XYZ file of C-alpha atoms in Angstrom:
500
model
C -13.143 136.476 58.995
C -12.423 135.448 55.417
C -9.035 134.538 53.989
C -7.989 137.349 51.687
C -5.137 135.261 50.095
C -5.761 131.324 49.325
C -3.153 128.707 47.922
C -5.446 125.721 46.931
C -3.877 121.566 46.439
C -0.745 123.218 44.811
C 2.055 121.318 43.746
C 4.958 122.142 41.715
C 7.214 119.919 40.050
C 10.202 120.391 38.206
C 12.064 117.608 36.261
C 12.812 114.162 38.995
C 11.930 116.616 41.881
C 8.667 117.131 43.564
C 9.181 120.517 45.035
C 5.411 120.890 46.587
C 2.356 118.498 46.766
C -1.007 118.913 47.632
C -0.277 122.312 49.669
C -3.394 124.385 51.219
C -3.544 127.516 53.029
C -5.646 130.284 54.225
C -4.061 133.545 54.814
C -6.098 136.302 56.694
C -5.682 140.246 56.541
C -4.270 141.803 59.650
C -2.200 138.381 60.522
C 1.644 137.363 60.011
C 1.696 134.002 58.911
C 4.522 131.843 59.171
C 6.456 129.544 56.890
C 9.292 127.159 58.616
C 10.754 123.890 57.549
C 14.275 123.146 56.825
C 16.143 124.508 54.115
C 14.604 122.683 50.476
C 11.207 121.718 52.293
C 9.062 123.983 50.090
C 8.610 127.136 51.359
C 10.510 129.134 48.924
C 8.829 127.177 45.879
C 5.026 128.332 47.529
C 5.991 131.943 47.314
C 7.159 132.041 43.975
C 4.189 130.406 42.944
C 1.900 132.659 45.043
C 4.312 135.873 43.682
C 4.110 134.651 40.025
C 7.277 133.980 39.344
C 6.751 129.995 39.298
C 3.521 128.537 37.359
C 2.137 125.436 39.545
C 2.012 122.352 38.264
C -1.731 121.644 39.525
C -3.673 123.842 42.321
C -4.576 127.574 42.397
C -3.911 130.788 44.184
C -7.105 132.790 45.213
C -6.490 136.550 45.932
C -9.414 137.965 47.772
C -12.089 135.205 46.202
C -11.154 135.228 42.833
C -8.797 133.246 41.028
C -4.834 134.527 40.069
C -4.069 133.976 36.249
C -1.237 136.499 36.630
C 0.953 135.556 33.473
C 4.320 137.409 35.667
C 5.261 138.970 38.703
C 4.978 142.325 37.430
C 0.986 141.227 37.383
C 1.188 139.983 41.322
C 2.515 143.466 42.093
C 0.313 144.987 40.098
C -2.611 143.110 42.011
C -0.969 143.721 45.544
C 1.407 140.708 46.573
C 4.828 142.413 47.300
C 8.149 139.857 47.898
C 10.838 141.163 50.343
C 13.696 138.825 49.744
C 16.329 137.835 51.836
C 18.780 139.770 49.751
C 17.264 143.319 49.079
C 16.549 143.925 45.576
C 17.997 147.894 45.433
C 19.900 149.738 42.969
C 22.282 150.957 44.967
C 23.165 154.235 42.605
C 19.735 155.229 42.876
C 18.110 157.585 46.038
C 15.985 155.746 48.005
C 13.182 157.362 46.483
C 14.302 156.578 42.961
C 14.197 153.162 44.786
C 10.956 153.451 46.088
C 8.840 154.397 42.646
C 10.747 152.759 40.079
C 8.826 151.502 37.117
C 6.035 153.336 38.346
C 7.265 156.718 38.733
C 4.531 159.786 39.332
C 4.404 162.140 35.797
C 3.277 165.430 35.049
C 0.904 166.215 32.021
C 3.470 166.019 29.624
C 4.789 162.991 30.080
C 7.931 163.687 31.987
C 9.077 162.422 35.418
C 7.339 164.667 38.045
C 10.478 164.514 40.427
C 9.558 166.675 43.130
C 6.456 165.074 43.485
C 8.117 161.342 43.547
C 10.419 162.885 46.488
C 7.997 164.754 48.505
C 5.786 161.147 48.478
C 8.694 159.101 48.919
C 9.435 161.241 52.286
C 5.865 161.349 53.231
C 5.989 157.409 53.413
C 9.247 157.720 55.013
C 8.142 159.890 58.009
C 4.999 158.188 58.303
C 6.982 154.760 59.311
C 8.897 156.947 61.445
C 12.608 156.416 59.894
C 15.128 159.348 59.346
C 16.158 158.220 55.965
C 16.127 160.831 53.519
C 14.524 160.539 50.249
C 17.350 161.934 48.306
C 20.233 159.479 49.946
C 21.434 157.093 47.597
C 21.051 153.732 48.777
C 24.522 153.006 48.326
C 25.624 154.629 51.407
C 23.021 152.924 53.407
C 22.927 150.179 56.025
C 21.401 146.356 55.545
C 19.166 147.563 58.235
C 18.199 150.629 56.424
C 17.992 148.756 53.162
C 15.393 146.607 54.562
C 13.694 149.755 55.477
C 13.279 150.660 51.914
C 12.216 148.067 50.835
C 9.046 147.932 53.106
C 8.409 151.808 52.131
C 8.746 150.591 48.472
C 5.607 147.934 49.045
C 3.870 150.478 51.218
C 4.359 153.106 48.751
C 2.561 150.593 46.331
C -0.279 149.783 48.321
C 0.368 146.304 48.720
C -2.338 144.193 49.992
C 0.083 140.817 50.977
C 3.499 141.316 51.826
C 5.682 138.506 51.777
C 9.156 138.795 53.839
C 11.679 136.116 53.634
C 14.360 135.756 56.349
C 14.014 139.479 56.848
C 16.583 139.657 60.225
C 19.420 137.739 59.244
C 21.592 140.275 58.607
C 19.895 143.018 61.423
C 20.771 143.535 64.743
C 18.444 143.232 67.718
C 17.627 146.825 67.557
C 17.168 147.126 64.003
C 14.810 143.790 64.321
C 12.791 145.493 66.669
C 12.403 148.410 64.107
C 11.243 146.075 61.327
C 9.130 144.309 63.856
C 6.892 147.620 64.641
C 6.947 148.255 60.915
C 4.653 144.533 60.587
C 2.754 145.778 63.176
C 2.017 148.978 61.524
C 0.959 146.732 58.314
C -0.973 144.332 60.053
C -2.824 147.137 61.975
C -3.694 148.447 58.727
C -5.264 144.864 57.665
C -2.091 143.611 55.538
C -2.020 140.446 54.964
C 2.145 139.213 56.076
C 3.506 135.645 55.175
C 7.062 135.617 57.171
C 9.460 132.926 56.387
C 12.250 132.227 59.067
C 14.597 130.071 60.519
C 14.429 131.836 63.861
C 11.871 130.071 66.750
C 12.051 132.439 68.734
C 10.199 135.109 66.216
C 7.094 133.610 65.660
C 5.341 134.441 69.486
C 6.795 137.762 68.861
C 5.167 138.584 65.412
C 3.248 136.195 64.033
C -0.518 134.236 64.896
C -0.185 131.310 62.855
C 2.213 129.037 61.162
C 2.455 126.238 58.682
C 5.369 123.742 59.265
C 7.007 122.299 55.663
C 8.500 118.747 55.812
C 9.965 117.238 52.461
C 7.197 119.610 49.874
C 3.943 118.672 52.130
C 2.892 121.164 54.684
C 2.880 118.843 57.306
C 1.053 120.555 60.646
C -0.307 124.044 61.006
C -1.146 125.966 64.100
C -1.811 129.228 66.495
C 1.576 130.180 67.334
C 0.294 130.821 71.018
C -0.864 127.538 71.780
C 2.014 125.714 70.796
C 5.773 125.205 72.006
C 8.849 125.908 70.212
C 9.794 122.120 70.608
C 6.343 120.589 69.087
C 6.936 123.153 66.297
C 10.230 122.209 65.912
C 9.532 118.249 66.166
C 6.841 118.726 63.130
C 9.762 120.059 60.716
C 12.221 117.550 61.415
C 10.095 115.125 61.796
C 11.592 113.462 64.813
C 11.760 115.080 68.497
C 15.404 116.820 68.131
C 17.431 116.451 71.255
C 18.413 119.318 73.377
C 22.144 120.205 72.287
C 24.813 119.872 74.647
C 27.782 121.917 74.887
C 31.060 120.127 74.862
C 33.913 120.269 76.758
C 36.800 121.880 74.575
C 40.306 121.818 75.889
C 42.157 124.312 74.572
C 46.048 123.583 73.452
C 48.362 125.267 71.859
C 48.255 129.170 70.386
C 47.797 128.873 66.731
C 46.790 132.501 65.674
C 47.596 135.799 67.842
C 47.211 139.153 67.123
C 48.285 142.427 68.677
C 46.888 146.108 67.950
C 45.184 145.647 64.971
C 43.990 148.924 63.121
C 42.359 149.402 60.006
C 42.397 153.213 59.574
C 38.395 154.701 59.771
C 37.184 150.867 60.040
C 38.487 148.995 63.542
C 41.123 150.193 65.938
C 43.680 148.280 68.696
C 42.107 144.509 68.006
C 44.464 142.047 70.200
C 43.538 138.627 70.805
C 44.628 134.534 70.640
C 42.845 131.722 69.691
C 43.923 128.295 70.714
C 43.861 124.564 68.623
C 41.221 122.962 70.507
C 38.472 125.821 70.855
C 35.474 128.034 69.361
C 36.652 131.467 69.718
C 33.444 134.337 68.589
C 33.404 137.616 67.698
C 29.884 139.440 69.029
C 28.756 142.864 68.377
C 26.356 145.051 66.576
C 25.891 144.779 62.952
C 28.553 147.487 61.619
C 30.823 146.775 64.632
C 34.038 145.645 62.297
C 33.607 142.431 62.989
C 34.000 141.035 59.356
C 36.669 143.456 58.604
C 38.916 142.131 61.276
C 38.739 138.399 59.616
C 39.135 140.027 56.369
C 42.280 141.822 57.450
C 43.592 138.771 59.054
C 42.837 136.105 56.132
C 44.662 139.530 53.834
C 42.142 140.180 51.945
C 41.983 143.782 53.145
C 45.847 145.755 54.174
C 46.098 146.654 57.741
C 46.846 150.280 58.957
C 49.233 148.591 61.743
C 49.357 145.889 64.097
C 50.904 142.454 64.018
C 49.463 138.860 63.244
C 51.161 135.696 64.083
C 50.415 132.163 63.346
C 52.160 129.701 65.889
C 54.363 132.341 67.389
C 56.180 133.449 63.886
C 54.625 136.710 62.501
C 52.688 136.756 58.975
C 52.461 138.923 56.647
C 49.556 138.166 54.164
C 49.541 139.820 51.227
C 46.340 138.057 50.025
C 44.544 135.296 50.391
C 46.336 133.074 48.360
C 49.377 133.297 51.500
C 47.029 132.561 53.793
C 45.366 129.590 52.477
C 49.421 128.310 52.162
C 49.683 128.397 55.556
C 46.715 126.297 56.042
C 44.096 129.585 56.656
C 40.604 129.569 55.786
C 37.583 132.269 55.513
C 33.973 131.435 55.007
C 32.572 134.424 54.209
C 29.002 136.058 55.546
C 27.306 135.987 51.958
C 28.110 132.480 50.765
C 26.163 132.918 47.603
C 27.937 135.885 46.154
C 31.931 135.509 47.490
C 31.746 131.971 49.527
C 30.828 129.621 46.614
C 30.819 129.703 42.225
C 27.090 129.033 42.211
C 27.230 127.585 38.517
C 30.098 125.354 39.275
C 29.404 121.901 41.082
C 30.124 120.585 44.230
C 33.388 118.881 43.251
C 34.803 122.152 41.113
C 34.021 123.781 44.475
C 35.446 121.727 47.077
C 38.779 121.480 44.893
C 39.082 125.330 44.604
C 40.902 126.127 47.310
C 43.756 123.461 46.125
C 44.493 123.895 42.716
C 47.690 125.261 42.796
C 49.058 122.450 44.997
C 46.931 119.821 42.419
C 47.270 121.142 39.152
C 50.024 120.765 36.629
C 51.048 122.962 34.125
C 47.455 124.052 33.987
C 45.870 120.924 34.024
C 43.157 120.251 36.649
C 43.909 116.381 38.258
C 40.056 115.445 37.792
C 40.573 112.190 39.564
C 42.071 113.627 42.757
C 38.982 116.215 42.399
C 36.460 112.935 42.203
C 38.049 111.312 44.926
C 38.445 114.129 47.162
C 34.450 115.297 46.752
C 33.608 111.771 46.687
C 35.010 111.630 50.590
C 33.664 114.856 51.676
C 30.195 114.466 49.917
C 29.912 111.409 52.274
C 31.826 112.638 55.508
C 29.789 115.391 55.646
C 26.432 114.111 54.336
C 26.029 116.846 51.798
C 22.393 115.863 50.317
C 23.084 116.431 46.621
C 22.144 113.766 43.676
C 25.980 113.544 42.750
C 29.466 115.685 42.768
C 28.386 116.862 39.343
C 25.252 119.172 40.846
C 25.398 122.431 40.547
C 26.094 124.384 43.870
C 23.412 127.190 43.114
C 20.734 124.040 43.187
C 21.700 123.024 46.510
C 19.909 124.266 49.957
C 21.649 126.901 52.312
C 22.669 124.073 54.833
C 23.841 122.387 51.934
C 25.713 124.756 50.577
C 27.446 125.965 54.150
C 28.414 122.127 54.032
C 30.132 122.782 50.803
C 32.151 125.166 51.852
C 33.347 123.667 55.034
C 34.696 120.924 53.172
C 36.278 122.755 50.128
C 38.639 124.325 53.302
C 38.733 120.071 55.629
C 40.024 119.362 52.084
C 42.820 122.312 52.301
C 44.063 120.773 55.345
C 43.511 123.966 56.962
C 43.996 124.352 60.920
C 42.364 127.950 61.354
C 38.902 128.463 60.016
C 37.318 131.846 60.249
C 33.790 131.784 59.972
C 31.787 134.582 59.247
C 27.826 133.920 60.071
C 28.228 130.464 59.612
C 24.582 129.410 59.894
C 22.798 132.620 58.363
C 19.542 131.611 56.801
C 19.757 127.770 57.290
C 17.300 126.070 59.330
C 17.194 123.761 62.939
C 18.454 120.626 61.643
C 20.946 122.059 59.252
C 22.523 124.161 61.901
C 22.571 121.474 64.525
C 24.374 119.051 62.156
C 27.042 122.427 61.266
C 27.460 122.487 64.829
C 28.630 119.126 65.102
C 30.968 119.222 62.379
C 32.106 122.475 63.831
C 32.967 120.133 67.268
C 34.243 117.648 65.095
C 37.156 119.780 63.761
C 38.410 121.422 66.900
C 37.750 118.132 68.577
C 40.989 117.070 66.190
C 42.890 119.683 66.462
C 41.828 123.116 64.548
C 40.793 126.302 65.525
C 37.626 128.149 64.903
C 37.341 131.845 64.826
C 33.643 132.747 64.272
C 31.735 135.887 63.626
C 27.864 135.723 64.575
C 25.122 137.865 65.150
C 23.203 135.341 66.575
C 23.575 135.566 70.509
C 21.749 131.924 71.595
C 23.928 130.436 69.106
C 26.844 132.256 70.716
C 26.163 131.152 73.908
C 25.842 127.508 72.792
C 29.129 127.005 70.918
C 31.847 129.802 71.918
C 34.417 128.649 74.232
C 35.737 131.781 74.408
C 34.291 135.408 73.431
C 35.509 138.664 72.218
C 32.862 141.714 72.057
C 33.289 144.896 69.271
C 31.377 147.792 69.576
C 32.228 150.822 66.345
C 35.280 149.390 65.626
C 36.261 148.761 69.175
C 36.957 145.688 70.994
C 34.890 146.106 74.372
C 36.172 142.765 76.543
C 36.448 139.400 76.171
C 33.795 136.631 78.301
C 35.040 132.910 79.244
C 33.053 130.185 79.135
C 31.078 130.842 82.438
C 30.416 134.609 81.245
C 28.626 133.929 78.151
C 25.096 134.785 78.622
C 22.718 137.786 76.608
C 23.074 140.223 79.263
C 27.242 140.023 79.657
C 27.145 140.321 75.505
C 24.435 143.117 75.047
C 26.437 145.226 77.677
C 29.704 144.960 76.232
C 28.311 145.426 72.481
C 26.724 148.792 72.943
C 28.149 151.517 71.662
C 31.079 152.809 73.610
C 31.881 156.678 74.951
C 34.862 158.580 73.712
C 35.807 158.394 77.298
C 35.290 154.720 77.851
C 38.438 152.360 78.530
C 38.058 149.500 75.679
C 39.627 147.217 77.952
């Protein structure tokens, strides 16, 4: 079978960085091809290059035998290659059909949009992928799961020949990733050509045939997913065999945050629950289960309906964030990029954030404290960065997660909520998190996590409380956490059901 989609001896570099050298690949129609490597090995630079949107520095894309000279992405489209990013590229007050056709929306002889026609089409696609999404919903009152959706029925509305999905399931639950899984299978059965880039091991046997492993910009191994193991795939990105992690001990000590029918009118309803100095405490459940609400409502960035919150036995009343960070509260938020850090500040601006108005005087930043301070963290915490002075938006998701986790270490806080802590950031990154995460209840402080992610809940969670439509649907100890104790508890509960 011939490749329809060829990257030949790229490499891309921008100014002191080589991003990509000497990188080769065959893609073939009907197969899902994987990219993995940690976060900054590459991957990300290869498909902008093979969507367009970066010019290589030497090397050439072939689609289908003949060379690309596309001179933007609108060209790549044009020619087939469709990008699904990570974060969905939607107008949300458009319909999803809207969504689906714009810039190349059907028109009638006269010039004008043919509307009906763009809406019966748009459904057509729709039913054929077998979603109930109408065409005339705006997108704004749809799910990240439904989103997604779109976004496929956008390329397949286009007639894309190679489809491109980046860290499609990181915000998805397992049902809704076994929806966008038959939805690759549809497109492969129809001779697509899929490149899938993802931090999660366990996804490749399921969807994909091959994969290319990225170490430092140099594709460094490539092989049939079946005849390899998750470990020698692993190994090859890190380039080192990573040890199996451990689980440590936690002993839990005094209450530091407890709270007692929690509501949140239309959102959650009757949350209670402690978490102890000393422990991991998670939050599992469906995507849409009020999870993140709860935090939000806690840290008070959202008001409560009713309820009570206390923080070492006194009751608080937040009134925004600003009180809780006082009394030593942090929140690191599920979308890092938009609300967790200022991309186009740098590393130290962000780290001090959280403490200017214990550190600055009559509006006047103390620039040495925020040198010093970044200085320390930069190295406790090994963020890889050339200086304090880089930009945050130039630095990798682990990176960045790092970042953030020190900006709060630096407030001195004692309860961290964290809200998908290691969405989209890769094996090594998340195993170093981890530790850091050990490190700080280890001396003293108190994590309260949200995740999606059940292995990862299983390996770090002391403690777990389940949510299920705004309901809290038990709690699991330490010898209760496994898949089948959380996927019980987090489906979707009866009117008649007893939440406790």
């Amino acid at each position: 079978m011939r490749p329809f989609l060829q990257v030949r001896n790229i490499a891309k570099e921008f100014p002191g960085v080589k991003a990509l050298e000497d990188i080769s690949i065959d893609f073939y129609p009907g197969e899902c091809h994987a990219l993995v490597g940690e976060n900054g090995a590459g991957k990300s630079t290869l498909i902008k290059i093979i969507a367009s949107i970066y010019k290589p520095t030497r090397g050439e894309v072939f689609l289908d035998g003949k060379v690309c000279n596309f001179k933007n992405p609108k060209d790549a489209l044009d020619a087939g290659i469709a990008v699904i990013a990570q974060e969905t590229a939607i107008a949300p007050h458009l319909s999803v059909a809207e969504n689906m056709y714009l810039g190349c929306e059907p028109k009638k002889a006269n010039g004008m949009l043919d509307r009906k026609k763009m809406e019966s089409d748009a459904q057509e696609v729709l039913h054929e992928m077998g979603l109930e999404i109408d065409a005339h919903t705006l997108c704004a009152r749809l799910t990240a799961a439904q989103l997604q959706m779109v976004e496929i029925a956008k390329v397949i509305s286009k007639h894309a020949k190679v489809v491109v999905l980046d860290e499609p399931t990181s915000s998805l639950s397992e049902k809704e990733i076994e929806s966008l899984f038959e939805q690759v299978r549809k497109m492969k059965a129809a001779d697509t050509t899929m490149i899938y880039v993802t931090h999660r091991m366990a996804e490749l046997p399921i969807i994909c045939e091959r994969c290319s492993i990225f170490r430092d910009g140099l594709k460094v191994a490539e092989y049939k997913v079946n005849e390899v193991s998750e470990q020698t795939i692993v190994n090859s990105m890190v380039g080192r065999e990573l040890g199996a992690y451990v689980k440590p001990e936690h002993t839990a000590k005094e209450e530091i945050l407890r709270v007692e029918g929690l509501c949140q009118e239309g959102i959650f309803e009757n949350i209670s629950f402690h978490a102890n100095a000393g422990e991991i405490v998670a939050f599992s459940g469906l995507v849409g289960a009020g999870r993140t609400e709860v935090m939000e409502a806690i840290f008070g960035a959202t008001k409560i309906t009713s309820g009570k919150v206390f923080l070492y036995g006194e009751e608080v009343h937040f009134k925004n964030p600003e009180d809780a960070i006082s009394r030593k509260v942090g929140l690191a938020t599920e979308d890092r990029r938009r609300t967790g850090l200022l991309l186009k500040k740098s590393i130290q601006e962000n780290i001090a954030l959280p403490n200017l108005p214990f550190h600055a005087k009559k509006g006047f930043v103390n620039v040495p404290w925020e040198k010093e301070i970044s200085d320390e963290y930069m190295e406790k915490l090994k963020i890889k960065a050339p200086n304090i002075k880089t930009l945050c938006g130039n630095l990798s998701g682990g990176n960045q997660q790092k970042v953030i986790l020190s900006k709060w270490l630096a407030a001195g806080v004692k309860l961290l909520i964290l809200d998908e802590p290691t969405k989209g950031i890769d094996v090594n990154a998340r195993a170093e998190f981890y530790a850091l995460m050990n490190k700080f209840v280890e001396d003293g402080g108190c994590i309260v996590m949200v995740s999606s992610d059940m292995p990862e809940i299983i390996k770090v969670a002391d403690r777990v409380y389940v949510m299920s439509e705004g309901r809290q649907t038990g709690e699991l100890n330490r010898q209760e956490i496994n898949e089948l104790n959380l996927i019980s508890l987090a489906s979707p509960v009866s009117e008649e059901s007893d939440p406790n």
